[in-house]
Coordinates of C-alpha atoms in Angstrom, one line a residue:
X4 CA 4.9 -32.6 0.5
X5 CA 5.4 -30.4 3.5
X6 CA 8.5 -28.6 1.8
X7 CA 7.0 -27.6 -1.4
X8 CA 6.2 -24.3 -1.9
X9 CA 4.4 -22.0 -3.9
X10 CA 4.3 -18.1 -3.9
X11 CA 1.4 -16.8 -6.3
X12 CA 2.8 -13.5 -7.6
X13 CA 6.4 -12.1 -7.7
X14 CA 6.0 -8.8 -6.1
X15 CA 8.3 -7.1 -3.0
X16 CA 6.0 -9.4 -0.8
X17 CA 6.9 -12.4 -2.5
X18 CA 10.8 -11.5 -2.9
X19 CA 11.0 -10.9 0.6
X20 CA 9.3 -13.8 1.5
X21 CA 11.8 -15.6 -0.8
X22 CA 14.4 -14.0 0.6
X23 CA 13.6 -15.3 4.1
X24 CA 12.8 -19.2 2.9
X25 CA 16.3 -19.2 1.6
X26 CA 17.1 -19.3 5.4
X27 CA 16.5 -23.1 5.2
X28 CA 19.3 -25.3 6.0
X29 CA 17.7 -27.9 4.1
X30 CA 16.9 -27.7 0.5
X31 CA 13.2 -26.6 -0.3
X32 CA 11.7 -26.8 -3.7
X33 CA 10.0 -23.5 -4.6
X34 CA 7.5 -22.6 -7.5
X35 CA 6.4 -18.9 -8.1
X36 CA 3.6 -18.0 -10.6
X37 CA 3.7 -14.7 -12.1
X38 CA 0.6 -13.8 -14.0
X39 CA 2.5 -11.0 -16.2
X40 CA 5.0 -11.7 -18.6
X41 CA 7.9 -10.8 -16.3
X42 CA 8.3 -12.0 -12.7
X43 CA 10.3 -10.0 -9.8
X44 CA 8.7 -6.2 -10.6
X45 CA 4.9 -6.0 -8.9
X46 CA 2.2 -4.0 -9.3
X47 CA 2.8 -0.8 -8.3
X48 CA 6.5 -0.6 -9.8
X49 CA 5.8 -2.8 -13.3
X50 CA 6.7 -0.3 -16.6
X51 CA 3.1 -1.7 -17.7
X52 CA 1.4 -0.3 -15.3
X53 CA 2.7 2.9 -14.3
X54 CA 4.0 6.2 -16.2
X55 CA 7.7 6.8 -16.2
X56 CA 6.8 10.2 -14.3
X57 CA 5.1 8.5 -11.3
X58 CA 7.0 8.5 -8.3
X59 CA 7.5 6.0 -5.3
X60 CA 7.3 7.9 -2.1
X61 CA 9.6 5.7 -0.6
X62 CA 13.3 6.3 -0.4
X63 CA 16.0 4.1 -0.5
X64 CA 16.9 4.8 3.4
X65 CA 13.6 3.2 4.0
X66 CA 13.5 -0.1 1.9
X67 CA 14.4 -3.0 4.0
X68 CA 17.8 -4.3 2.0
X69 CA 17.7 -7.5 0.3
X70 CA 21.1 -8.3 -1.3
X71 CA 22.1 -4.6 -1.5
X72 CA 20.4 -1.1 -0.9
X73 CA 18.5 0.6 -3.6
X74 CA 21.2 3.0 -3.5
X75 CA 23.9 0.5 -4.2
X76 CA 22.3 -1.2 -7.2
X77 CA 21.8 2.6 -8.4
X78 CA 25.3 3.4 -8.4
X79 CA 26.2 -0.1 -10.4
X80 CA 24.4 0.7 -13.1
X81 CA 25.9 1.8 -15.8
X82 CA 25.2 5.4 -17.8
X83 CA 23.2 4.2 -19.9
X84 CA 21.4 2.1 -18.0
X85 CA 20.6 5.2 -15.9
X86 CA 19.8 7.5 -18.4
X87 CA 17.2 5.0 -19.6
X88 CA 15.8 5.1 -15.6
X89 CA 15.8 8.8 -16.2
X90 CA 17.6 9.2 -13.3
X91 CA 21.2 11.7 -12.6
X92 CA 23.7 9.6 -11.2
X93 CA 24.9 12.8 -9.5
X94 CA 21.2 13.0 -7.7
X95 CA 21.6 9.3 -6.4
X96 CA 21.0 9.5 -2.7
X97 CA 19.7 7.3 0.3
X98 CA 16.9 10.0 0.9
X99 CA 16.0 10.7 -2.8
X100 CA 13.0 9.7 -4.4
X101 CA 12.7 7.8 -8.0
X102 CA 10.2 6.8 -10.3
X103 CA 8.4 3.8 -9.5
X104 CA 9.8 1.8 -12.5
X105 CA 13.0 2.6 -11.3
X106 CA 11.9 0.5 -8.2
X107 CA 10.7 -2.3 -10.3
X108 CA 13.9 -2.2 -11.7
X109 CA 15.2 -3.2 -8.7
X110 CA 13.4 -5.7 -7.5
X111 CA 13.5 -7.5 -10.4
X112 CA 17.3 -7.6 -10.1
X113 CA 16.9 -8.5 -6.4
X114 CA 14.6 -11.1 -7.6
X115 CA 16.7 -12.3 -9.8
X116 CA 19.4 -12.5 -7.7
X117 CA 17.8 -14.5 -4.9
X118 CA 16.9 -17.1 -7.5
X119 CA 20.3 -17.7 -8.8
X120 CA 21.6 -17.8 -5.0
X121 CA 18.8 -20.2 -4.1
X122 CA 19.7 -23.0 -7.1
X123 CA 23.1 -22.3 -6.2
X124 CA 22.5 -23.3 -2.8
X125 CA 20.7 -26.6 -3.6
X126 CA 17.1 -25.0 -3.9
X127 CA 14.7 -26.0 -6.2
X128 CA 13.4 -22.8 -7.8
X129 CA 10.7 -22.4 -10.9
X130 CA 9.9 -19.1 -11.8
X131 CA 6.8 -19.4 -13.9
X132 CA 6.3 -16.0 -15.5
X133 CA 2.7 -16.0 -18.1
X134 CA 1.0 -18.4 -15.4
X135 CA -2.1 -16.9 -13.7
X136 CA -3.5 -19.0 -10.6
X137 CA -7.3 -19.0 -11.4
X138 CA -8.3 -21.2 -8.3
X139 CA -7.4 -23.0 -5.3
X140 CA -8.6 -26.0 -3.4
X141 CA -7.2 -27.2 -0.2
X142 CA -6.6 -30.9 0.3
X143 CA -6.4 -33.1 3.7
X144 CA -2.4 -32.5 3.5
X145 CA -2.1 -30.5 0.5
X146 CA -2.9 -27.6 -1.2
X147 CA -4.1 -27.5 -5.0
X148 CA -3.8 -25.1 -7.5
X149 CA -5.3 -24.5 -10.7
X150 CA -2.8 -22.6 -13.3
X151 CA -3.9 -21.0 -16.5
X152 CA -2.2 -20.0 -19.3
X153 CA -3.3 -18.2 -22.6
X154 CA -4.8 -20.4 -25.2
X155 CA -3.6 -23.6 -23.1
X156 CA -5.6 -26.3 -20.8
X157 CA -5.5 -25.4 -17.4
X158 CA -2.9 -27.4 -15.0
X159 CA -3.3 -28.6 -11.9
X160 CA -0.6 -28.7 -9.2
X161 CA -0.4 -29.9 -5.6
X162 CA 2.0 -28.0 -2.9
X163 CA 2.6 -28.4 0.8
X164 CA 2.2 -24.5 1.5
X165 CA 0.7 -21.6 -0.5
X166 CA 1.3 -18.0 -0.1
X167 CA -0.9 -15.7 -1.7
X168 CA 1.5 -12.8 -2.4
X169 CA -0.7 -11.5 -5.1
X170 CA -0.6 -7.9 -3.9
X171 CA -3.3 -5.0 -5.2
X172 CA -6.6 -5.8 -6.6
X173 CA -7.7 -3.6 -9.8
X174 CA -10.5 -4.0 -12.0
X175 CA -8.7 -5.4 -15.3
X176 CA -10.8 -2.9 -17.6
X177 CA -10.3 0.1 -16.3
X178 CA -12.2 2.4 -18.2
X179 CA -16.2 1.4 -17.5
X180 CA -17.3 3.5 -19.8
X181 CA -16.2 6.4 -21.9
X182 CA -14.5 8.6 -20.3
X183 CA -14.7 6.9 -16.3
X184 CA -11.8 5.5 -15.5
X185 CA -12.0 3.1 -12.0
X186 CA -9.0 3.6 -11.2
X187 CA -5.3 5.3 -12.5
X188 CA -3.6 1.7 -13.4
X189 CA -2.8 1.0 -16.1
X190 CA -1.2 4.5 -16.9
X191 CA -1.2 4.5 -20.6
X192 CA -4.9 4.3 -20.8
X193 CA -5.2 8.0 -18.9
X194 CA -3.0 9.1 -21.4
X195 CA -6.4 8.6 -24.3
X196 CA -7.7 11.3 -22.4
X197 CA -8.1 14.4 -24.4
X198 CA -7.5 18.3 -23.3
X199 CA -10.8 19.0 -21.4
X200 CA -11.9 19.1 -18.2
X201 CA -10.9 16.3 -16.1
X202 CA -12.0 15.0 -13.0
X203 CA -10.0 13.0 -10.7
X204 CA -11.2 11.6 -6.8
X205 CA -8.7 11.8 -4.2
X206 CA -5.7 13.6 -3.7
X207 CA -2.9 11.4 -2.4
X208 CA 0.2 10.6 -4.1
X209 CA -1.9 8.1 -6.6
X210 CA -4.3 11.1 -7.6
X211 CA -0.8 13.3 -7.6
X212 CA 0.2 10.8 -10.3
X213 CA -2.9 10.5 -12.5
X214 CA -2.8 14.3 -12.8
X215 CA 1.1 14.0 -13.7
X216 CA 0.5 11.4 -16.4
X217 CA -2.4 13.3 -18.0
X218 CA -0.7 16.9 -17.6
X219 CA 2.3 15.2 -19.3
X220 CA 0.2 14.1 -21.9
X221 CA -1.1 17.7 -22.9
X222 CA 2.4 19.3 -22.0
X223 CA 5.7 19.6 -20.1
X224 CA 7.2 20.3 -16.9
X225 CA 10.5 22.8 -17.1
X226 CA 12.8 24.8 -14.6
X227 CA 12.6 28.2 -15.1
X228 CA 16.0 30.7 -15.1
X229 CA 15.7 30.7 -11.2
X230 CA 15.2 26.9 -11.1
X231 CA 11.2 26.9 -10.3
X232 CA 9.4 24.1 -11.9
X233 CA 6.8 25.4 -14.2
X234 CA 4.2 23.9 -16.5
X235 CA 3.6 24.8 -20.2
X236 CA 0.5 23.2 -22.0
X237 CA 1.3 21.7 -25.3
X238 CA -0.2 23.5 -28.6
X239 CA -3.9 22.8 -29.1
X240 CA -4.3 21.4 -25.2
X241 CA -5.0 24.9 -23.8
X242 CA -8.3 23.8 -22.9
X243 CA -7.4 20.5 -20.2
X244 CA -8.3 22.0 -16.7
X245 CA -8.1 19.5 -13.6
X246 CA -9.7 19.3 -10.7
X247 CA -8.1 17.1 -7.6
X248 CA -11.6 16.4 -5.4
X249 CA -11.7 14.9 -1.5
X250 CA -13.8 15.6 1.5
X251 CA -11.8 17.9 3.0
X252 CA -10.1 19.7 -0.4
X253 CA -6.7 19.0 1.4
X254 CA -3.7 18.2 -0.2
X255 CA -1.0 15.7 1.4
X256 CA 2.2 17.4 3.3
X257 CA 5.2 17.1 1.5
X258 CA 8.0 14.3 2.9
X259 CA 9.8 15.5 6.0
X260 CA 13.1 14.8 7.5
X261 CA 13.5 12.2 10.5
X262 CA 16.2 9.8 11.9
X263 CA 16.5 6.7 10.7
X264 CA 16.8 4.2 12.3
X265 CA 13.8 5.4 14.9
X266 CA 14.4 6.8 17.9
X267 CA 12.7 5.1 20.7
X268 CA 9.7 6.2 22.3
X269 CA 9.4 6.4 26.0
X270 CA 5.8 5.9 27.0
X271 CA 3.6 4.8 23.6
X272 CA 6.2 1.5 23.6
X273 CA 5.4 -1.6 21.8
X274 CA 5.9 -2.6 25.8
X275 CA 3.3 -0.5 26.8
X276 CA 0.7 -1.6 24.1
X277 CA 1.4 -5.6 24.6
X278 CA 0.5 -4.9 28.6
X279 CA -2.7 -3.0 27.5
X280 CA -3.6 -5.9 24.7
X281 CA -3.2 -8.6 27.1
X282 CA -5.3 -6.9 29.9
X283 CA -8.5 -7.7 27.7
X284 CA -9.8 -4.3 29.0
X285 CA -12.6 -3.1 27.1
X286 CA -12.0 0.5 26.7
X287 CA -8.9 -0.4 25.0
X288 CA -8.9 2.5 22.6
X289 CA -8.8 5.0 25.0
X290 CA -6.2 3.1 27.0
X291 CA -4.0 3.6 23.9
X292 CA -5.4 7.0 23.4
X293 CA -3.6 7.5 27.0
X294 CA -0.1 6.4 25.9
X295 CA -0.6 8.4 22.7
X296 CA -1.3 12.2 24.9
X297 CA 1.3 12.1 27.5
X298 CA 3.9 10.7 24.4
X299 CA 3.3 13.1 22.2
X300 CA 3.1 16.0 24.4
X301 CA 6.4 14.8 25.9
X302 CA 8.1 14.8 22.4
X303 CA 6.7 17.9 22.0
X304 CA 4.9 20.3 24.2
X305 CA 4.6 23.5 22.2
X306 CA 2.8 21.3 19.8
X307 CA 0.6 19.4 22.4
X308 CA -0.5 22.6 23.9
X309 CA -1.3 24.4 20.5
X310 CA -3.4 21.9 19.5
X311 CA -5.4 21.8 23.6
X312 CA -4.1 18.1 23.6
X313 CA -4.9 17.6 27.3
X314 CA -8.3 18.4 26.3
X315 CA -8.9 15.8 23.4
X316 CA -10.4 12.3 23.1
X317 CA -10.1 9.7 20.2
X318 CA -13.6 11.5 18.9
X319 CA -11.7 14.7 18.6
X320 CA -8.1 14.4 17.9
X321 CA -8.4 14.2 14.4
X322 CA -10.5 17.7 13.8
X323 CA -8.1 19.6 16.0
X324 CA -5.3 18.1 13.8
X325 CA -6.5 19.1 10.5
X326 CA -8.4 22.3 12.0
X327 CA -5.3 24.7 10.4
X328 CA -5.1 23.3 7.7
X329 CA -8.7 22.6 6.5
X330 CA -8.8 26.6 7.4
X331 CA -6.1 27.5 4.9
X332 CA -6.2 27.8 0.8
X333 CA -4.4 24.4 0.2
X334 CA -2.0 25.8 -2.6
X335 CA -0.8 28.6 0.0
X336 CA -0.6 25.8 2.8
X337 CA 1.7 23.4 0.3
X338 CA 3.8 25.8 -1.0
X339 CA 4.6 26.9 2.9
X340 CA 4.5 23.6 3.7
X341 CA 7.5 22.7 0.6
X342 CA 9.6 25.3 2.0
X343 CA 9.9 24.4 5.3
X344 CA 10.5 20.6 4.4
X345 CA 13.0 21.4 2.3
X346 CA 15.0 23.7 4.4
X347 CA 14.4 21.0 7.0
X348 CA 16.0 18.6 5.1
X349 CA 19.0 20.9 4.0
X350 CA 19.6 21.8 8.2
X351 CA 18.6 18.1 9.3
X352 CA 16.2 19.6 11.3
X353 CA 13.5 16.8 12.8
X354 CA 9.8 18.3 13.6
X355 CA 9.4 16.5 16.5
X356 CA 5.6 15.8 16.6
X357 CA 5.8 15.1 13.1
X358 CA 8.5 12.5 14.0
X359 CA 6.6 11.4 16.9
X360 CA 3.2 10.4 15.4
X361 CA 5.5 8.6 12.9
X362 CA 6.6 6.3 14.8
X363 CA 3.7 5.7 16.9
X364 CA 1.6 4.7 13.9
X365 CA 3.8 1.2 14.1
X366 CA 3.3 0.8 17.6
X367 CA -0.6 1.5 17.6
X368 CA -0.8 -0.7 14.7
X369 CA -0.5 -3.5 16.9
X370 CA -3.2 -2.9 19.2
X371 CA -6.1 -2.4 16.0
X372 CA -6.4 -6.6 15.7
X373 CA -7.8 -6.5 19.4
X374 CA -10.4 -3.8 19.4
X375 CA -13.6 -4.6 20.2
X376 CA -16.1 -3.8 17.1
X377 CA -17.1 -0.4 18.5
X378 CA -13.5 0.9 19.1
X379 CA -12.7 -0.5 15.4
X380 CA -15.7 1.9 14.1
X381 CA -14.3 4.7 16.3
X382 CA -10.5 3.9 15.3
X383 CA -11.0 3.8 11.5
X384 CA -13.7 7.3 11.6
X385 CA -12.0 9.3 14.0
X386 CA -8.0 8.3 14.9
X387 CA -6.9 6.8 11.8
X388 CA -6.7 9.8 9.6
X389 CA -4.2 11.8 11.6
X390 CA -1.8 8.5 11.3
X391 CA -2.5 8.1 7.3
X392 CA -1.7 11.7 6.8
X393 CA 1.4 11.6 8.6
X394 CA 3.0 8.9 7.2
X395 CA 1.5 9.3 3.7
X396 CA 3.6 12.6 2.8
X397 CA 4.8 12.3 -0.6
X398 CA 7.9 13.6 -2.5
X399 CA 9.0 17.2 -2.7
X400 CA 8.6 17.1 -6.2
X401 CA 5.2 15.9 -6.4
X402 CA 4.1 18.9 -4.5
X403 CA 6.5 21.2 -7.0
X404 CA 4.5 19.8 -10.1
X405 CA 1.0 20.5 -8.0
X406 CA 2.1 24.4 -7.5
X407 CA 3.6 24.6 -10.9
X408 CA 0.6 23.1 -12.5
X409 CA -1.7 25.7 -10.4
X410 CA 0.5 28.7 -11.6
X411 CA -0.5 27.3 -15.3
X412 CA -3.8 27.8 -14.5
X413 CA -4.3 24.0 -14.8
X414 CA -5.3 23.0 -11.7
X415 CA -7.9 23.5 -9.0
X416 CA -8.9 21.8 -5.9
X417 CA -12.5 20.7 -4.7
X418 CA -13.7 20.4 -1.3
X419 CA -16.7 17.9 -1.6
X420 CA -17.3 17.5 1.8
X421 CA -19.6 14.6 3.1
X422 CA -22.8 15.2 1.0
X423 CA -21.5 14.7 -2.5
X424 CA -23.3 12.9 -5.6
X425 CA -21.1 11.0 -8.1
X426 CA -22.9 10.3 -11.1
X427 CA -21.5 8.0 -14.0
X428 CA -25.2 7.0 -15.5
X429 CA -26.4 9.8 -16.9
X430 CA -24.1 11.1 -18.9
X431 CA -22.5 10.1 -22.0
X432 CA -18.7 10.5 -20.9
X433 CA -17.2 10.5 -17.8
X434 CA -19.1 11.7 -15.1
X435 CA -20.9 14.7 -13.0
X436 CA -20.2 15.4 -9.5
X437 CA -23.1 17.5 -7.2
X438 CA -21.9 18.6 -3.8
X439 CA -23.2 21.8 -1.7
X440 CA -21.3 24.5 -3.2
X441 CA -21.4 23.3 -7.0
X442 CA -22.3 20.6 -9.8
X443 CA -20.1 19.9 -12.4
X444 CA -19.5 17.3 -15.6
X445 CA -16.2 16.2 -16.1
X446 CA -15.6 15.1 -19.9
X447 CA -13.3 12.7 -18.1
X448 CA -13.0 11.4 -14.3
X449 CA -10.4 9.1 -12.9
X450 CA -11.3 7.7 -9.5
X451 CA -7.9 7.9 -7.7
X452 CA -8.9 7.0 -4.1
X453 CA -6.7 4.1 -4.2
X454 CA -6.9 0.3 -2.7
X455 CA -9.9 0.0 -1.4
X456 CA -10.3 -3.1 1.2
X457 CA -12.0 -6.2 0.5
X458 CA -13.5 -8.8 2.5
X459 CA -13.8 -12.8 2.6
X460 CA -16.9 -12.8 -0.4
X461 CA -14.4 -11.3 -2.8
X462 CA -11.8 -14.1 -2.5
X463 CA -10.8 -14.8 -6.2
X464 CA -10.7 -18.8 -5.9
X465 CA -14.2 -20.0 -6.0
X466 CA -12.8 -23.3 -4.8
X467 CA -12.1 -21.8 -1.3
X468 CA -15.4 -19.8 -1.6
X469 CA -17.4 -23.4 -2.0
X470 CA -15.4 -25.6 0.8
X471 CA -16.4 -22.8 3.2
X472 CA -12.6 -22.0 4.4
X473 CA -12.7 -18.4 3.9
X474 CA -14.6 -16.4 6.6
X475 CA -14.7 -12.7 7.3
X476 CA -12.2 -11.8 10.7
X477 CA -13.9 -11.6 13.8
X478 CA -13.7 -8.8 16.7
X479 CA -14.8 -8.6 20.1
X480 CA -18.1 -6.9 20.3
X481 CA -18.4 -6.7 23.8
X482 CA -18.2 -8.6 26.7
X483 CA -21.2 -10.4 28.5
X484 CA -20.9 -11.0 32.5
X485 CA -21.7 -14.5 33.0
X486 CA -21.8 -16.4 36.7
X487 CA -18.7 -13.7 37.1
X488 CA -16.8 -14.5 34.1
X489 CA -16.5 -12.4 31.2
X490 CA -17.4 -13.8 28.0
X491 CA -16.3 -12.2 24.8
X492 CA -19.1 -12.2 22.2
X493 CA -17.9 -12.2 18.4
X494 CA -18.6 -10.1 15.5
X495 CA -17.9 -10.6 12.2
X496 CA -15.3 -7.3 10.8
X497 CA -14.3 -7.4 7.3
X498 CA -11.0 -8.9 5.7
X499 CA -10.6 -12.2 5.9
X500 CA -10.3 -14.3 9.2
X501 CA -6.2 -15.3 10.0
X502 CA -4.1 -16.9 12.3
X503 CA -1.0 -14.7 13.9
X504 CA 1.2 -16.3 11.0
X505 CA -1.5 -15.0 8.2
X506 CA -2.8 -18.4 7.5
X507 CA -6.7 -19.3 7.0
X508 CA -8.7 -19.8 10.0
X509 CA -11.4 -22.7 9.3
X510 CA -12.7 -25.8 11.6
X511 CA -12.6 -28.3 8.6
X512 CA -10.1 -31.1 8.5
X513 CA -8.0 -29.5 5.4
X514 CA -4.6 -28.0 5.1
X515 CA -4.4 -25.1 6.7
X516 CA -1.1 -24.0 4.9
X517 CA -2.1 -21.4 3.0
X518 CA -1.2 -18.0 3.5
X519 CA -3.0 -14.9 2.8
X520 CA -0.7 -12.0 2.2
X521 CA -2.8 -10.1 -0.5
X522 CA -3.0 -6.3 1.1
X523 CA -7.0 -5.9 0.2
X524 CA -7.8 -8.7 2.3
X525 CA -5.6 -7.4 5.3
X526 CA -6.3 -3.6 5.2
X527 CA -9.7 -4.0 7.6
X528 CA -7.4 -5.2 11.1
X529 CA -4.2 -4.0 9.7
X530 CA -4.6 -0.6 8.2
X531 CA -1.4 0.7 8.1
X532 CA 0.0 -2.3 6.3
X533 CA 0.8 -0.9 2.8
X534 CA 4.4 -0.2 1.9
X535 CA 7.3 -1.9 1.2
X536 CA 8.2 -2.1 4.8
X537 CA 4.8 -4.0 5.7
X538 CA 5.8 -6.6 2.9
X539 CA 9.3 -7.2 4.3
X540 CA 7.6 -7.8 7.3
X541 CA 5.0 -10.3 6.4
X542 CA 7.6 -11.7 4.0
X543 CA 9.5 -12.5 6.9
X544 CA 7.1 -13.6 9.2
X545 CA 5.4 -16.1 6.7
X546 CA 8.6 -17.7 6.1
X547 CA 9.8 -17.9 9.1
X548 CA 6.2 -20.2 9.9
X549 CA 7.0 -22.2 7.1
X550 CA 10.7 -23.1 7.9
X551 CA 9.5 -23.9 11.3
X552 CA 6.8 -26.5 9.6
X553 CA 9.4 -28.1 7.4
X554 CA 11.8 -28.7 9.6
X555 CA 11.7 -32.4 9.7
X556 CA 9.5 -32.9 6.3
X557 CA 11.1 -34.8 3.1
X558 CA 11.7 -33.0 -0.4
X559 CA 9.5 -33.3 -2.8
X560 CA 8.7 -32.3 -6.5
X561 CA 5.4 -31.2 -7.5
X562 CA 4.2 -33.1 -10.2
X563 CA 1.1 -31.6 -12.4
X564 CA -2.1 -33.4 -11.5
X565 CA -4.7 -34.4 -14.1
X566 CA -6.8 -31.6 -16.1
X567 CA -9.7 -32.1 -13.4
X568 CA -11.7 -29.5 -11.4
X569 CA -9.0 -28.6 -8.6
X570 CA -12.2 -29.0 -6.3
X571 CA -12.9 -32.5 -7.5
X572 CA -9.5 -33.6 -5.8
X573 CA -10.2 -32.6 -2.1
X574 CA -12.1 -35.2 -0.2
X575 CA -15.3 -34.2 1.1

């Protein structure tokens, strides 16, 4: 049974896992369950979920290639296919940004290619689109799945390894009350919003995508004679007004030019971080900051001096980082930042401090699972935001659309501060937002704050919860000195308790070969894990773990089991 593998989901994380599994020298039996009718695209890039105007914020050069790069794949497409995807052949480039659905087509093509190659190499690969895994239960030496299909009785299967690559998690019903949308997806529902006062909570790319989806329902973007992007409302849509809202009231910055692959760091290195983790010291976050600050100073001494970095701490770095931007009118800042970013792309100029923070975020991410409870809270509250702001820059076209809507009198930004109220209960439609400086009733309201963090109790598989094998991740709450020995106390954090290979951690004598790569359950301890590069790293880690365990196993086909509930198959 060890060499039978199930992948739940078929988006990028599952695709990179499959890619790694195909390196096996021995035949494997792999079944892929995808609840959507078409496998291989993933929710963030699926045309049924995303509007054609929505842009991905990752360029081809940053996407770990599967069997070919995105650019190579695009060049192979016919003119008709490129036109269907709204891609101009002359604009194809490794640093260009494309609509989300283009990446969906790319991943689908790579997925199909991997499946065909795997079968040709002797692997048994069964892709079951339109099959939703509704339950998981652990046996003593296998994992039982309950699989549902519309208007059919559930089927039960057993596997040696199961990978939960279920991706993002949003409510099935987006419009939870008239005019109130709990998320921007599926985007086609936003097309039902009339030309009214629309409030969008968030200012990141998700919020910008929601804004663009509503705007293109009621008008068009076009380039004027000078090449400037403008927006023209359609006839009858002159009443459309959109407000982006966030605590700081800041827009994300435009994508900036930097060298790929990354240039090495000299102070805040992986080796230095590993040494800190191995030391077991209690002031781990402060020790990390003592690596961060001199690295940033060495990379860009002028910026460090301007920031006053020598006098800053974990608690004060965030405020200093955002201070100048917060003091500026957001649209003026956005226009100036966009002009700088475009010029730097043309001249291939890298802003040293931006690049330093970008490189350090991946190194510092390695320490987060090792922080004690107090430091973890400090990290999330004070330190994390500057890294997120740095790596969550958006395509230049997204900023151009913001500025075009602003010039058309359609868009504004509201700075909510920390003390605001959101009321969706006392109004018939939309929501009422109240903050210290104002109050607005939005006829339509969209929560575009992105993927939220989920914890152990949110696992959507009832048998796992009933078996008690899903626990919250643990963090050290501190250390007590007992007879000269430091004894680490444990405190529950959010997320799910996993080992280094992302397997569930539990004490029961049950099969532990269930790998959790579902994004919402990883965000507590891996806050930077969103994105395609993370999908590739997760997939490689799990694939290598599975291959290490299947080296001496026997190839067995997963056979349908009885229609009894999955939990009944597990010995008590």
